[in-house]
Amino acid sequence: GQSYVIGCAVLYHNLVEINNDSISRENHVFSAMIMLSFLGVSLALLRHNWYPATVFVGDTYCYFAGMTFAVVGILGHFSKTLLLFFIPQVINFVWSVPQLFKLVPCPKHRLPRFNVESGRMEPSRVRKDGKGEIVNMTLINLTLQIVGPMSEERLCIVLLARAGGWS
């Protein structure tokens, strides 16, 4: 879903630059053509990956999406602007640094946990050396801490809306 949102933002940026007759107009036309194809593929994947998912995104799609964004950013001559669309990923990395560098315990999986009794997603926790528990440091868990437990479908909508707001 995030790739689709970022792709839409990149396409919008390209269309604005094309409309403004910028000096790199041809580069933005090229970038827009690639993004239209990418958005078609991503929308089809999103349809099958939406709750309840029947297809799950793996490394192959993630590499494909990253490569596509890198190509359009470099060949479209707006790589610095493209970085702005990745603000949520940068914030997630910065927020996760204490766990990633083992300053606090870091389990293999840091995704939210599903509470069977309530049917809602809750922030996952990890034990901190016998000193209690801490919430795993990801933006998804932080969102659940701030907003509170919610269904998986609503969590997806909230996260995509947040990504759209930052893009």
PDB file of N, CA and C in Angstrom, residues 36-97:
ATOM      1  N   LEU A  36       3.179   5.132 -14.252  1.00  0.00           N
ATOM      2  CA  LEU A  36       1.844   4.632 -14.612  1.00  0.00           C
ATOM      3  C   LEU A  36       1.838   3.104 -14.658  1.00  0.00           C
ATOM      4  N   SER A  37       2.873   2.523 -15.239  1.00  0.00           N
ATOM      5  CA  SER A  37       2.979   1.056 -15.269  1.00  0.00           C
ATOM      6  C   SER A  37       3.125   0.500 -13.862  1.00  0.00           C
ATOM      7  N   PHE A  38       3.982   1.141 -13.075  1.00  0.00           N
ATOM      8  CA  PHE A  38       4.204   0.690 -11.699  1.00  0.00           C
ATOM      9  C   PHE A  38       2.918   0.766 -10.883  1.00  0.00           C
ATOM     10  N   LEU A  39       2.166   1.846 -11.049  1.00  0.00           N
ATOM     11  CA  LEU A  39       0.918   2.004 -10.299  1.00  0.00           C
ATOM     12  C   LEU A  39      -0.106   0.945 -10.694  1.00  0.00           C
ATOM     13  N   GLY A  40      -0.139   0.573 -11.968  1.00  0.00           N
ATOM     14  CA  GLY A  40      -1.045  -0.500 -12.396  1.00  0.00           C
ATOM     15  C   GLY A  40      -0.717  -1.813 -11.712  1.00  0.00           C
ATOM     16  N   VAL A  41       0.555  -2.153 -11.678  1.00  0.00           N
ATOM     17  CA  VAL A  41       0.995  -3.391 -11.011  1.00  0.00           C
ATOM     18  C   VAL A  41       0.708  -3.307  -9.510  1.00  0.00           C
ATOM     19  N   SER A  42       1.023  -2.174  -8.917  1.00  0.00           N
ATOM     20  CA  SER A  42       0.838  -2.016  -7.465  1.00  0.00           C
ATOM     21  C   SER A  42      -0.635  -2.041  -7.067  1.00  0.00           C
ATOM     22  N   LEU A  43      -1.497  -1.451  -7.890  1.00  0.00           N
ATOM     23  CA  LEU A  43      -2.932  -1.459  -7.596  1.00  0.00           C
ATOM     24  C   LEU A  43      -3.486  -2.879  -7.659  1.00  0.00           C
ATOM     25  N   ALA A  44      -3.028  -3.655  -8.646  1.00  0.00           N
ATOM     26  CA  ALA A  44      -3.468  -5.051  -8.741  1.00  0.00           C
ATOM     27  C   ALA A  44      -3.004  -5.838  -7.514  1.00  0.00           C
ATOM     28  N   LEU A  45      -1.767  -5.607  -7.096  1.00  0.00           N
ATOM     29  CA  LEU A  45      -1.250  -6.289  -5.902  1.00  0.00           C
ATOM     30  C   LEU A  45      -2.006  -5.848  -4.656  1.00  0.00           C
ATOM     31  N   LEU A  46      -2.269  -4.551  -4.558  1.00  0.00           N
ATOM     32  CA  LEU A  46      -2.987  -4.023  -3.394  1.00  0.00           C
ATOM     33  C   LEU A  46      -4.382  -4.634  -3.286  1.00  0.00           C
ATOM     34  N   ARG A  47      -5.013  -4.852  -4.409  1.00  0.00           N
ATOM     35  CA  ARG A  47      -6.350  -5.457  -4.411  1.00  0.00           C
ATOM     36  C   ARG A  47      -6.330  -6.836  -3.747  1.00  0.00           C
ATOM     37  N   HIS A  48      -5.288  -7.612  -4.035  1.00  0.00           N
ATOM     38  CA  HIS A  48      -5.194  -8.962  -3.468  1.00  0.00           C
ATOM     39  C   HIS A  48      -4.500  -8.979  -2.109  1.00  0.00           C
ATOM     40  N   ASN A  49      -3.801  -7.892  -1.773  1.00  0.00           N
ATOM     41  CA  ASN A  49      -3.096  -7.829  -0.497  1.00  0.00           C
ATOM     42  C   ASN A  49      -3.917  -7.115   0.571  1.00  0.00           C
ATOM     43  N   TRP A  50      -5.093  -6.567   0.186  1.00  0.00           N
ATOM     44  CA  TRP A  50      -5.941  -5.862   1.140  1.00  0.00           C
ATOM     45  C   TRP A  50      -6.590  -6.874   2.090  1.00  0.00           C
ATOM     46  N   TYR A  51      -6.932  -6.433   3.253  1.00  0.00           N
ATOM     47  CA  TYR A  51      -7.530  -7.297   4.275  1.00  0.00           C
ATOM     48  C   TYR A  51      -8.847  -7.897   3.783  1.00  0.00           C
ATOM     49  N   PRO A  52      -9.096  -9.160   3.951  1.00  0.00           N
ATOM     50  CA  PRO A  52      -8.142 -10.212   4.338  1.00  0.00           C
ATOM     51  C   PRO A  52      -7.277 -10.600   3.139  1.00  0.00           C
ATOM     52  N   ALA A  53      -6.000 -10.512   3.306  1.00  0.00           N
ATOM     53  CA  ALA A  53      -5.052 -10.705   2.209  1.00  0.00           C
ATOM     54  C   ALA A  53      -5.056 -12.141   1.694  1.00  0.00           C
ATOM     55  N   THR A  54      -4.991 -12.260   0.366  1.00  0.00           N
ATOM     56  CA  THR A  54      -4.836 -13.571  -0.269  1.00  0.00           C
ATOM     57  C   THR A  54      -3.449 -13.706  -0.878  1.00  0.00           C
ATOM     58  N   VAL A  55      -2.743 -12.589  -1.016  1.00  0.00           N
ATOM     59  CA  VAL A  55      -1.380 -12.558  -1.543  1.00  0.00           C
ATOM     60  C   VAL A  55      -0.554 -11.692  -0.598  1.00  0.00           C
ATOM     61  N   PHE A  56       0.670 -12.107  -0.340  1.00  0.00           N
ATOM     62  CA  PHE A  56       1.526 -11.346   0.567  1.00  0.00           C
ATOM     63  C   PHE A  56       2.748 -10.826  -0.171  1.00  0.00           C
ATOM     64  N   VAL A  57       3.094  -9.579   0.111  1.00  0.00           N
ATOM     65  CA  VAL A  57       4.241  -8.941  -0.529  1.00  0.00           C
ATOM     66  C   VAL A  57       5.513  -9.539   0.055  1.00  0.00           C
ATOM     67  N   GLY A  58       6.437  -9.862  -0.805  1.00  0.00           N
ATOM     68  CA  GLY A  58       7.711 -10.422  -0.366  1.00  0.00           C
ATOM     69  C   GLY A  58       8.865  -9.549  -0.813  1.00  0.00           C
ATOM     70  N   ASP A  59      10.062 -10.107  -0.685  1.00  0.00           N
ATOM     71  CA  ASP A  59      11.268  -9.371  -1.040  1.00  0.00           C
ATOM     72  C   ASP A  59      11.291  -8.964  -2.511  1.00  0.00           C
ATOM     73  N   THR A  60      10.787  -9.839  -3.389  1.00  0.00           N
ATOM     74  CA  THR A  60      10.854  -9.553  -4.827  1.00  0.00           C
ATOM     75  C   THR A  60      10.119  -8.262  -5.167  1.00  0.00           C
ATOM     76  N   TYR A  61       8.909  -8.099  -4.671  1.00  0.00           N
ATOM     77  CA  TYR A  61       8.167  -6.863  -4.956  1.00  0.00           C
ATOM     78  C   TYR A  61       8.847  -5.662  -4.301  1.00  0.00           C
ATOM     79  N   CYS A  62       9.348  -5.835  -3.086  1.00  0.00           N
ATOM     80  CA  CYS A  62      10.010  -4.721  -2.404  1.00  0.00           C
ATOM     81  C   CYS A  62      11.238  -4.255  -3.186  1.00  0.00           C
ATOM     82  N   TYR A  63      12.033  -5.203  -3.711  1.00  0.00           N
ATOM     83  CA  TYR A  63      13.194  -4.832  -4.528  1.00  0.00           C
ATOM     84  C   TYR A  63      12.737  -4.136  -5.810  1.00  0.00           C
ATOM     85  N   PHE A  64      11.685  -4.677  -6.426  1.00  0.00           N
ATOM     86  CA  PHE A  64      11.134  -4.086  -7.649  1.00  0.00           C
ATOM     87  C   PHE A  64      10.666  -2.659  -7.390  1.00  0.00           C
ATOM     88  N   ALA A  65       9.939  -2.431  -6.303  1.00  0.00           N
ATOM     89  CA  ALA A  65       9.439  -1.093  -5.985  1.00  0.00           C
ATOM     90  C   ALA A  65      10.598  -0.140  -5.712  1.00  0.00           C
ATOM     91  N   GLY A  66      11.550  -0.573  -4.917  1.00  0.00           N
ATOM     92  CA  GLY A  66      12.699   0.277  -4.609  1.00  0.00           C
ATOM     93  C   GLY A  66      13.497   0.633  -5.850  1.00  0.00           C
ATOM     94  N   MET A  67      13.692  -0.377  -6.721  1.00  0.00           N
ATOM     95  CA  MET A  67      14.423  -0.141  -7.966  1.00  0.00           C
ATOM     96  C   MET A  67      13.662   0.834  -8.857  1.00  0.00           C
ATOM     97  N   THR A  68      12.350   0.676  -8.938  1.00  0.00           N
ATOM     98  CA  THR A  68      11.542   1.567  -9.766  1.00  0.00           C
ATOM     99  C   THR A  68      11.639   3.006  -9.269  1.00  0.00           C
ATOM    100  N   PHE A  69      11.526   3.208  -7.973  1.00  0.00           N
ATOM    101  CA  PHE A  69      11.634   4.565  -7.427  1.00  0.00           C
ATOM    102  C   PHE A  69      13.031   5.138  -7.662  1.00  0.00           C
ATOM    103  N   ALA A  70      14.056   4.318  -7.504  1.00  0.00           N
ATOM    104  CA  ALA A  70      15.422   4.794  -7.742  1.00  0.00           C
ATOM    105  C   ALA A  70      15.605   5.213  -9.198  1.00  0.00           C
ATOM    106  N   VAL A  71      15.117   4.393 -10.122  1.00  0.00           N
ATOM    107  CA  VAL A  71      15.257   4.705 -11.548  1.00  0.00           C
ATOM    108  C   VAL A  71      14.539   5.999 -11.907  1.00  0.00           C
ATOM    109  N   VAL A  72      13.281   6.150 -11.481  1.00  0.00           N
ATOM    110  CA  VAL A  72      12.547   7.374 -11.853  1.00  0.00           C
ATOM    111  C   VAL A  72      13.149   8.606 -11.182  1.00  0.00           C
ATOM    112  N   GLY A  73      13.653   8.442  -9.958  1.00  0.00           N
ATOM    113  CA  GLY A  73      14.267   9.581  -9.277  1.00  0.00           C
ATOM    114  C   GLY A  73      15.564  10.019  -9.926  1.00  0.00           C
ATOM    115  N   ILE A  74      16.389   9.047 -10.326  1.00  0.00           N
ATOM    116  CA  ILE A  74      17.684   9.375 -10.931  1.00  0.00           C
ATOM    117  C   ILE A  74      17.505   9.864 -12.369  1.00  0.00           C
ATOM    118  N   LEU A  75      16.775   9.108 -13.177  1.00  0.00           N
ATOM    119  CA  LEU A  75      16.607   9.492 -14.576  1.00  0.00           C
ATOM    120  C   LEU A  75      15.677  10.690 -14.746  1.00  0.00           C
ATOM    121  N   GLY A  76      14.782  10.900 -13.785  1.00  0.00           N
ATOM    122  CA  GLY A  76      13.913  12.067 -13.832  1.00  0.00           C
ATOM    123  C   GLY A  76      14.557  13.304 -13.241  1.00  0.00           C
ATOM    124  N   HIS A  77      15.783  13.150 -12.692  1.00  0.00           N
ATOM    125  CA  HIS A  77      16.550  14.252 -12.098  1.00  0.00           C
ATOM    126  C   HIS A  77      15.820  14.902 -10.920  1.00  0.00           C
ATOM    127  N   PHE A  78      15.181  14.081 -10.079  1.00  0.00           N
ATOM    128  CA  PHE A  78      14.575  14.635  -8.867  1.00  0.00           C
ATOM    129  C   PHE A  78      14.790  13.691  -7.677  1.00  0.00           C
ATOM    130  N   SER A  79      16.010  13.162  -7.575  1.00  0.00           N
ATOM    131  CA  SER A  79      16.306  12.201  -6.506  1.00  0.00           C
ATOM    132  C   SER A  79      16.178  12.822  -5.116  1.00  0.00           C
ATOM    133  N   LYS A  80      16.533  14.094  -4.967  1.00  0.00           N
ATOM    134  CA  LYS A  80      16.399  14.735  -3.649  1.00  0.00           C
ATOM    135  C   LYS A  80      14.930  14.938  -3.284  1.00  0.00           C
ATOM    136  N   THR A  81      14.131  15.320  -4.273  1.00  0.00           N
ATOM    137  CA  THR A  81      12.689  15.477  -4.036  1.00  0.00           C
ATOM    138  C   THR A  81      12.067  14.131  -3.684  1.00  0.00           C
ATOM    139  N   LEU A  82      12.521  13.082  -4.354  1.00  0.00           N
ATOM    140  CA  LEU A  82      11.990  11.740  -4.101  1.00  0.00           C
ATOM    141  C   LEU A  82      12.195  11.324  -2.648  1.00  0.00           C
ATOM    142  N   LEU A  83      13.313  11.724  -2.059  1.00  0.00           N
ATOM    143  CA  LEU A  83      13.578  11.378  -0.659  1.00  0.00           C
ATOM    144  C   LEU A  83      12.495  11.918   0.277  1.00  0.00           C
ATOM    145  N   LEU A  84      11.894  13.037  -0.068  1.00  0.00           N
ATOM    146  CA  LEU A  84      10.827  13.604   0.767  1.00  0.00           C
ATOM    147  C   LEU A  84       9.628  12.660   0.860  1.00  0.00           C
ATOM    148  N   PHE A  85       9.387  11.879  -0.207  1.00  0.00           N
ATOM    149  CA  PHE A  85       8.263  10.951  -0.206  1.00  0.00           C
ATOM    150  C   PHE A  85       8.507   9.758   0.723  1.00  0.00           C
ATOM    151  N   PHE A  86       9.746   9.576   1.136  1.00  0.00           N
ATOM    152  CA  PHE A  86      10.101   8.453   1.997  1.00  0.00           C
ATOM    153  C   PHE A  86      10.260   8.866   3.461  1.00  0.00           C
ATOM    154  N   ILE A  87       9.716  10.000   3.834  1.00  0.00           N
ATOM    155  CA  ILE A  87       9.821  10.474   5.218  1.00  0.00           C
ATOM    156  C   ILE A  87       9.316   9.436   6.226  1.00  0.00           C
ATOM    157  N   PRO A  88       8.181   8.755   5.987  1.00  0.00           N
ATOM    158  CA  PRO A  88       7.753   7.760   6.976  1.00  0.00           C
ATOM    159  C   PRO A  88       8.784   6.643   7.188  1.00  0.00           C
ATOM    160  N   GLN A  89       9.462   6.206   6.119  1.00  0.00           N
ATOM    161  CA  GLN A  89      10.460   5.156   6.268  1.00  0.00           C
ATOM    162  C   GLN A  89      11.679   5.660   7.034  1.00  0.00           C
ATOM    163  N   VAL A  90      12.051   6.914   6.808  1.00  0.00           N
ATOM    164  CA  VAL A  90      13.182   7.494   7.529  1.00  0.00           C
ATOM    165  C   VAL A  90      12.832   7.629   9.019  1.00  0.00           C
ATOM    166  N   ILE A  91      11.644   8.121   9.301  1.00  0.00           N
ATOM    167  CA  ILE A  91      11.208   8.255  10.704  1.00  0.00           C
ATOM    168  C   ILE A  91      11.156   6.880  11.367  1.00  0.00           C
ATOM    169  N   ASN A  92      10.644   5.875  10.653  1.00  0.00           N
ATOM    170  CA  ASN A  92      10.583   4.527  11.211  1.00  0.00           C
ATOM    171  C   ASN A  92      11.989   4.022  11.543  1.00  0.00           C
ATOM    172  N   PHE A  93      12.951   4.281  10.658  1.00  0.00           N
ATOM    173  CA  PHE A  93      14.325   3.857  10.930  1.00  0.00           C
ATOM    174  C   PHE A  93      14.876   4.550  12.168  1.00  0.00           C
ATOM    175  N   VAL A  94      14.725   5.876  12.229  1.00  0.00           N
ATOM    176  CA  VAL A  94      15.255   6.639  13.369  1.00  0.00           C
ATOM    177  C   VAL A  94      14.605   6.161  14.666  1.00  0.00           C
ATOM    178  N   TRP A  95      13.294   5.946  14.644  1.00  0.00           N
ATOM    179  CA  TRP A  95      12.574   5.475  15.828  1.00  0.00           C
ATOM    180  C   TRP A  95      13.047   4.081  16.240  1.00  0.00           C
ATOM    181  N   SER A  96      13.441   3.254  15.269  1.00  0.00           N
ATOM    182  CA  SER A  96      13.844   1.868  15.522  1.00  0.00           C
ATOM    183  C   SER A  96      15.306   1.703  15.908  1.00  0.00           C
ATOM    184  N   VAL A  97      16.111   2.749  15.774  1.00  0.00           N
ATOM    185  CA  VAL A  97      17.557   2.640  16.013  1.00  0.00           C
ATOM    186  C   VAL A  97      17.902   1.976  17.340  1.00  0.00           C
TER     187      VAL A  97
END
